PDB file of C-alpha atoms in Angstrom:
ATOM      1  CA  TYR A 207      18.149 -15.087 -23.116  1.00 65.00           C
ATOM      2  CA  ASN A 208      17.702 -11.754 -24.813  1.00 74.00           C
ATOM      3  CA  LEU A 209      14.333 -12.535 -27.390  1.00 74.00           C
ATOM      4  CA  THR A 210      16.728 -10.647 -30.661  1.00 75.00           C
ATOM      5  CA  ASP A 211      19.294 -13.323 -29.949  1.00 78.00           C
ATOM      6  CA  ASP A 212      20.139 -15.764 -32.877  1.00 81.00           C
ATOM      7  CA  ASP A 213      18.964 -19.089 -31.320  1.00 87.00           C
ATOM      8  CA  PRO A 214      16.139 -21.922 -31.302  1.00 89.00           C
ATOM      9  CA  ALA A 215      14.081 -20.984 -28.248  1.00 90.00           C
ATOM     10  CA  VAL A 216      14.497 -17.342 -29.478  1.00 91.00           C
ATOM     11  CA  GLU A 217      13.087 -18.482 -33.158  1.00 91.00           C
ATOM     12  CA  THR A 218      10.258 -20.202 -30.820  1.00 92.00           C
ATOM     13  CA  VAL A 219       8.972 -17.244 -29.168  1.00 92.00           C
ATOM     14  CA  ARG A 220       9.515 -15.050 -31.697  1.00 90.00           C
ATOM     15  CA  THR A 221       7.442 -17.827 -35.155  1.00 91.00           C
ATOM     16  CA  CYS A 222       5.145 -18.503 -31.324  1.00 91.00           C
ATOM     17  CA  LYS A 223       5.658 -22.211 -33.180  1.00 93.00           C
ATOM     18  CA  MET A 224       7.989 -25.169 -32.652  1.00 92.00           C
ATOM     19  CA  GLN A 225      11.178 -25.282 -33.374  1.00 91.00           C
ATOM     20  CA  VAL A 226      13.699 -28.593 -34.426  1.00 91.00           C
ATOM     21  CA  LEU A 227      17.029 -28.410 -34.462  1.00 88.00           C
ATOM     22  CA  ASP A 228      19.084 -31.855 -35.345  1.00 87.00           C
ATOM     23  CA  LEU A 229      22.327 -31.447 -33.820  1.00 84.00           C
ATOM     24  CA  PRO A 230      25.480 -31.778 -34.975  1.00 80.00           C
ATOM     25  CA  ASP A 231      27.310 -35.364 -33.427  1.00 77.00           C
ATOM     26  CA  GLU A 232      29.688 -33.164 -31.650  1.00 76.00           C
ATOM     27  CA  ARG A 233      26.809 -31.206 -29.528  1.00 75.00           C
ATOM     28  CA  ALA A 234      25.361 -34.273 -29.130  1.00 74.00           C
ATOM     29  CA  ILE A 235      24.475 -35.085 -25.620  1.00 80.00           C
ATOM     30  CA  SER A 236      23.769 -38.741 -24.301  1.00 78.00           C
ATOM     31  CA  GLY A 237      22.445 -39.817 -27.424  1.00 79.00           C
ATOM     32  CA  ILE A 238      20.059 -36.909 -28.302  1.00 86.00           C
ATOM     33  CA  LYS A 239      20.707 -35.273 -31.859  1.00 86.00           C
ATOM     34  CA  THR A 240      17.735 -34.122 -32.418  1.00 88.00           C
ATOM     35  CA  ALA A 241      16.414 -30.620 -30.333  1.00 90.00           C
ATOM     36  CA  TYR A 242      12.684 -29.756 -29.752  1.00 92.00           C
ATOM     37  CA  PHE A 243      11.773 -26.047 -28.600  1.00 93.00           C
ATOM     38  CA  ILE A 244       7.872 -26.237 -27.905  1.00 94.00           C
ATOM     39  CA  PRO A 245       6.332 -22.715 -27.006  1.00 95.00           C
ATOM     40  CA  LEU A 246       3.780 -23.079 -24.666  1.00 96.00           C
ATOM     41  CA  VAL A 247       1.567 -20.183 -25.448  1.00 95.00           C
ATOM     42  CA  HIS A 248      -1.857 -18.603 -23.630  1.00 94.00           C
ATOM     43  CA  ARG A 249      -3.884 -15.738 -25.356  1.00 93.00           C
ATOM     44  CA  ASN A 250      -1.814 -15.999 -28.191  1.00 92.00           C
ATOM     45  CA  ARG A 251       0.973 -15.108 -26.093  1.00 93.00           C
ATOM     46  CA  VAL A 252       4.377 -17.877 -25.796  1.00 94.00           C
ATOM     47  CA  LEU A 253       4.807 -17.424 -21.948  1.00 95.00           C
ATOM     48  CA  ALA A 254       7.459 -20.362 -21.824  1.00 95.00           C
ATOM     49  CA  VAL A 255       9.382 -22.495 -24.001  1.00 95.00           C
ATOM     50  CA  ALA A 256      10.093 -26.244 -23.031  1.00 94.00           C
ATOM     51  CA  ALA A 257      12.539 -27.213 -24.534  1.00 92.00           C
ATOM     52  CA  THR A 258      13.677 -31.797 -24.553  1.00 90.00           C
ATOM     53  CA  GLY A 259      15.406 -33.643 -27.541  1.00 89.00           C
ATOM     54  CA  SER A 260      15.186 -37.294 -29.323  1.00 87.00           C
ATOM     55  CA  ALA A 261      17.992 -39.845 -30.733  1.00 86.00           C
ATOM     56  CA  THR A 262      17.360 -39.132 -34.570  1.00 78.00           C
ATOM     57  CA  GLU A 263      15.806 -42.451 -35.529  1.00 82.00           C
ATOM     58  CA  ASP A 264      13.300 -41.694 -32.514  1.00 85.00           C
ATOM     59  CA  ARG A 265      12.122 -38.515 -33.504  1.00 84.00           C
ATOM     60  CA  GLU A 266       8.588 -39.129 -35.925  1.00 88.00           C
ATOM     61  CA  GLU A 267       7.673 -41.070 -32.485  1.00 90.00           C
ATOM     62  CA  HIS A 268       9.037 -38.269 -30.202  1.00 88.00           C
ATOM     63  CA  GLU A 269       6.697 -35.818 -32.187  1.00 88.00           C
ATOM     64  CA  ARG A 270       3.566 -37.385 -32.473  1.00 91.00           C
ATOM     65  CA  ARG A 271       3.952 -38.652 -28.270  1.00 91.00           C
ATOM     66  CA  MET A 272       5.162 -33.830 -28.294  1.00 89.00           C
ATOM     67  CA  GLU A 273       1.351 -33.666 -30.087  1.00 90.00           C
ATOM     68  CA  ALA A 274      -0.388 -36.089 -28.147  1.00 93.00           C
ATOM     69  CA  ILE A 275       1.323 -33.758 -24.684  1.00 92.00           C
ATOM     70  CA  GLN A 276       0.033 -30.845 -26.023  1.00 92.00           C
ATOM     71  CA  PRO A 277      -3.044 -30.289 -23.573  1.00 93.00           C
ATOM     72  CA  LEU A 278      -0.795 -30.953 -21.057  1.00 95.00           C
ATOM     73  CA  PHE A 279       1.652 -27.662 -22.298  1.00 94.00           C
ATOM     74  CA  ASP A 280      -1.452 -25.646 -22.468  1.00 94.00           C
ATOM     75  CA  GLN A 281      -2.237 -26.632 -18.714  1.00 96.00           C
ATOM     76  CA  ALA A 282       0.995 -25.553 -18.669  1.00 95.00           C
ATOM     77  CA  ALA A 283       1.368 -22.375 -19.862  1.00 96.00           C
ATOM     78  CA  ILE A 284      -2.311 -21.572 -18.129  1.00 96.00           C
ATOM     79  CA  ALA A 285      -0.599 -22.614 -14.755  1.00 96.00           C
ATOM     80  CA  ILE A 286       2.416 -19.644 -15.914  1.00 96.00           C
ATOM     81  CA  GLU A 287      -0.480 -17.154 -16.381  1.00 96.00           C
ATOM     82  CA  HIS A 288      -1.655 -18.381 -12.784  1.00 96.00           C
ATOM     83  CA  ALA A 289       1.679 -17.969 -10.942  1.00 96.00           C
ATOM     84  CA  ARG A 290       1.805 -14.852 -12.310  1.00 95.00           C
ATOM     85  CA  LEU A 291      -1.252 -13.689 -11.993  1.00 95.00           C
ATOM     86  CA  TYR A 292      -0.705 -15.031  -8.367  1.00 96.00           C
ATOM     87  CA  ALA A 293       2.277 -13.369  -7.954  1.00 96.00           C
ATOM     88  CA  ASN A 294       1.136  -9.786  -9.982  1.00 96.00           C
ATOM     89  CA  SER A 295      -1.807  -9.600  -7.862  1.00 97.00           C
ATOM     90  CA  LYS A 296       0.010 -10.900  -3.938  1.00 96.00           C
ATOM     91  CA  LYS A 297       2.365  -7.875  -4.744  1.00 96.00           C
ATOM     92  CA  HIS A 298      -0.851  -5.404  -5.126  1.00 96.00           C
ATOM     93  CA  SER A 299      -1.730  -6.822  -2.632  1.00 97.00           C
ATOM     94  CA  GLU A 300       1.061  -6.723  -0.612  1.00 97.00           C
ATOM     95  CA  GLN A 301       2.187  -2.862  -1.839  1.00 96.00           C
ATOM     96  CA  LEU A 302      -1.941  -1.559  -0.819  1.00 96.00           C
ATOM     97  CA  ALA A 303      -1.750  -3.190   2.945  1.00 96.00           C
ATOM     98  CA  GLU A 304       1.230  -1.030   3.153  1.00 96.00           C
ATOM     99  CA  SER A 305      -0.218   2.625   1.528  1.00 96.00           C
ATOM    100  CA  ASN A 306      -3.389   0.915   4.176  1.00 96.00           C
ATOM    101  CA  GLN A 307      -1.670   0.845   6.705  1.00 96.00           C
ATOM    102  CA  HIS A 308       0.321   4.325   6.490  1.00 96.00           C
ATOM    103  CA  LEU A 309      -2.644   5.781   5.817  1.00 96.00           C
ATOM    104  CA  THR A 310      -3.985   4.462   8.987  1.00 96.00           C
ATOM    105  CA  SER A 311      -0.864   5.120  11.057  1.00 96.00           C
ATOM    106  CA  GLU A 312      -1.595   9.155   9.201  1.00 96.00           C
ATOM    107  CA  ILE A 313      -5.495   9.023   9.924  1.00 97.00           C
ATOM    108  CA  THR A 314      -4.393   8.041  14.272  1.00 96.00           C
ATOM    109  CA  GLU A 315      -1.807  10.554  14.566  1.00 96.00           C
ATOM    110  CA  ARG A 316      -3.683  13.536  13.137  1.00 95.00           C
ATOM    111  CA  THR A 317      -6.769  12.038  15.123  1.00 96.00           C
ATOM    112  CA  ILE A 318      -4.116  12.515  17.846  1.00 96.00           C
ATOM    113  CA  ALA A 319      -3.615  15.898  16.719  1.00 96.00           C
ATOM    114  CA  GLN A 320      -6.273  16.923  16.587  1.00 96.00           C
ATOM    115  CA  GLU A 321      -7.895  15.822  20.021  1.00 95.00           C
ATOM    116  CA  ALA A 322      -5.333  17.731  21.561  1.00 95.00           C
ATOM    117  CA  LEU A 323      -6.114  20.678  19.804  1.00 94.00           C
ATOM    118  CA  VAL A 324      -9.300  20.573  20.691  1.00 93.00           C
ATOM    119  CA  GLU A 325      -8.528  19.732  24.098  1.00 88.00           C
ATOM    120  CA  HIS A 326      -6.243  22.466  24.302  1.00 89.00           C
ATOM    121  CA  ASN A 327      -9.359  25.252  22.565  1.00 89.00           C
ATOM    122  CA  ARG A 328     -11.594  24.005  25.275  1.00 81.00           C
ATOM    123  CA  LEU A 329      -8.573  24.631  27.936  1.00 82.00           C
ATOM    124  CA  LEU A 330      -8.235  28.309  25.781  1.00 86.00           C
ATOM    125  CA  GLY A 331     -12.072  29.111  26.340  1.00 83.00           C
ATOM    126  CA  GLY A 332     -12.398  27.739  30.324  1.00 77.00           C
ATOM    127  CA  MET A 333      -9.403  30.572  30.604  1.00 80.00           C
ATOM    128  CA  ASN A 334     -10.902  32.711  29.635  1.00 82.00           C
ATOM    129  CA  GLU A 335     -13.784  32.350  31.042  1.00 76.00           C
ATOM    130  CA  VAL A 336     -11.678  32.017  34.136  1.00 75.00           C
ATOM    131  CA  THR A 337     -10.239  35.179  33.691  1.00 80.00           C
ATOM    132  CA  LYS A 338     -13.549  36.827  32.120  1.00 76.00           C
ATOM    133  CA  ALA A 339     -15.087  35.263  36.164  1.00 72.00           C
ATOM    134  CA  ILE A 340     -12.102  36.211  37.892  1.00 72.00           C
ATOM    135  CA  SER A 341     -11.264  40.079  37.415  1.00 78.00           C
ATOM    136  CA  GLY A 342     -14.927  41.181  37.269  1.00 74.00           C
ATOM    137  CA  SER A 343     -15.011  41.954  40.815  1.00 73.00           C
ATOM    138  CA  LEU A 344     -12.127  43.097  43.108  1.00 77.00           C
ATOM    139  CA  ALA A 345     -13.667  41.780  45.687  1.00 79.00           C
ATOM    140  CA  LEU A 346     -12.200  39.001  47.017  1.00 81.00           C
ATOM    141  CA  ASN A 347     -15.827  36.787  48.566  1.00 80.00           C
ATOM    142  CA  GLN A 348     -16.297  37.150  45.322  1.00 79.00           C
ATOM    143  CA  VAL A 349     -13.516  36.255  42.856  1.00 82.00           C
ATOM    144  CA  LEU A 350     -13.065  33.095  45.518  1.00 80.00           C
ATOM    145  CA  ASP A 351     -17.138  32.529  44.706  1.00 80.00           C
ATOM    146  CA  ASN A 352     -16.095  32.788  40.527  1.00 79.00           C
ATOM    147  CA  LEU A 353     -12.885  31.522  40.753  1.00 80.00           C
ATOM    148  CA  ALA A 354     -13.614  27.223  42.172  1.00 81.00           C
ATOM    149  CA  PRO A 355     -16.315  26.856  39.603  1.00 83.00           C
ATOM    150  CA  GLN A 356     -14.485  28.368  36.406  1.00 79.00           C
ATOM    151  CA  ILE A 357     -11.861  26.397  37.657  1.00 82.00           C
ATOM    152  CA  VAL A 358     -13.552  23.012  38.379  1.00 85.00           C
ATOM    153  CA  LYS A 359     -15.630  23.440  34.306  1.00 81.00           C
ATOM    154  CA  VAL A 360     -12.727  24.164  33.232  1.00 78.00           C
ATOM    155  CA  GLY A 361     -10.135  21.112  34.953  1.00 80.00           C
ATOM    156  CA  GLY A 362     -12.925  18.925  34.480  1.00 81.00           C
ATOM    157  CA  PHE A 363     -13.016  18.552  38.600  1.00 85.00           C
ATOM    158  CA  ARG A 364     -15.178  16.541  40.871  1.00 86.00           C
ATOM    159  CA  SER A 365     -14.580  19.885  43.234  1.00 85.00           C
ATOM    160  CA  LEU A 366     -11.348  22.597  44.478  1.00 82.00           C
ATOM    161  CA  CYS A 367     -10.916  23.204  47.424  1.00 83.00           C
ATOM    162  CA  VAL A 368      -9.229  27.074  48.113  1.00 83.00           C
ATOM    163  CA  THR A 369      -7.013  27.933  51.026  1.00 86.00           C
ATOM    164  CA  LEU A 370      -5.434  31.838  52.136  1.00 86.00           C
ATOM    165  CA  VAL A 371      -2.524  31.937  53.786  1.00 91.00           C
ATOM    166  CA  ASP A 372      -1.959  35.122  55.516  1.00 85.00           C
ATOM    167  CA  GLU A 373       1.381  35.601  55.803  1.00 86.00           C
ATOM    168  CA  LYS A 374       0.779  38.305  57.967  1.00 88.00           C
ATOM    169  CA  THR A 375      -0.277  36.106  60.482  1.00 89.00           C
ATOM    170  CA  HIS A 376       1.765  32.842  58.989  1.00 83.00           C
ATOM    171  CA  SER A 377      -2.586  31.012  58.627  1.00 86.00           C
ATOM    172  CA  ALA A 378      -4.922  29.156  56.457  1.00 89.00           C
ATOM    173  CA  GLU A 379      -7.666  29.380  55.998  1.00 83.00           C
ATOM    174  CA  ILE A 380      -9.937  27.313  53.770  1.00 81.00           C
ATOM    175  CA  VAL A 381     -12.554  28.923  52.062  1.00 78.00           C
TER     176      VAL A 381
END
């Protein structure tokens, strides 16, 4: 329904009052000649409209029964409100879970990138130390003495063995 329509259910929503409509014979269905549109109200808001009907001769009895079960209509309105609140809460919870998952993934990606950057910077710093150590002397023994400990440190190795190759004699020597 559009809440601007001229309709008994819409009128019930607008007025927050039960609408009773006597049906012409051609609209009567299964002996129902009177239609009732009951607002289901919670906190002064119409949340739904219940519709029922009766034979015209049963109108007083039908209205008396509807009045007697008014607490049931009130409970129905509360149940509708709770269901809507639950649906909204569930929707927001799902949105928060999705946002949380997205943020967790982003944090993980940034942490990995930061760790890689720290490792890269550590290696660059170590390579700089190796460069300083090996360029400080032109004596082969001193270069080798400085080279191995620096590479072990930078590479995170437990040890390092250097074998010198002599191209003239086609031999190699562990130093």
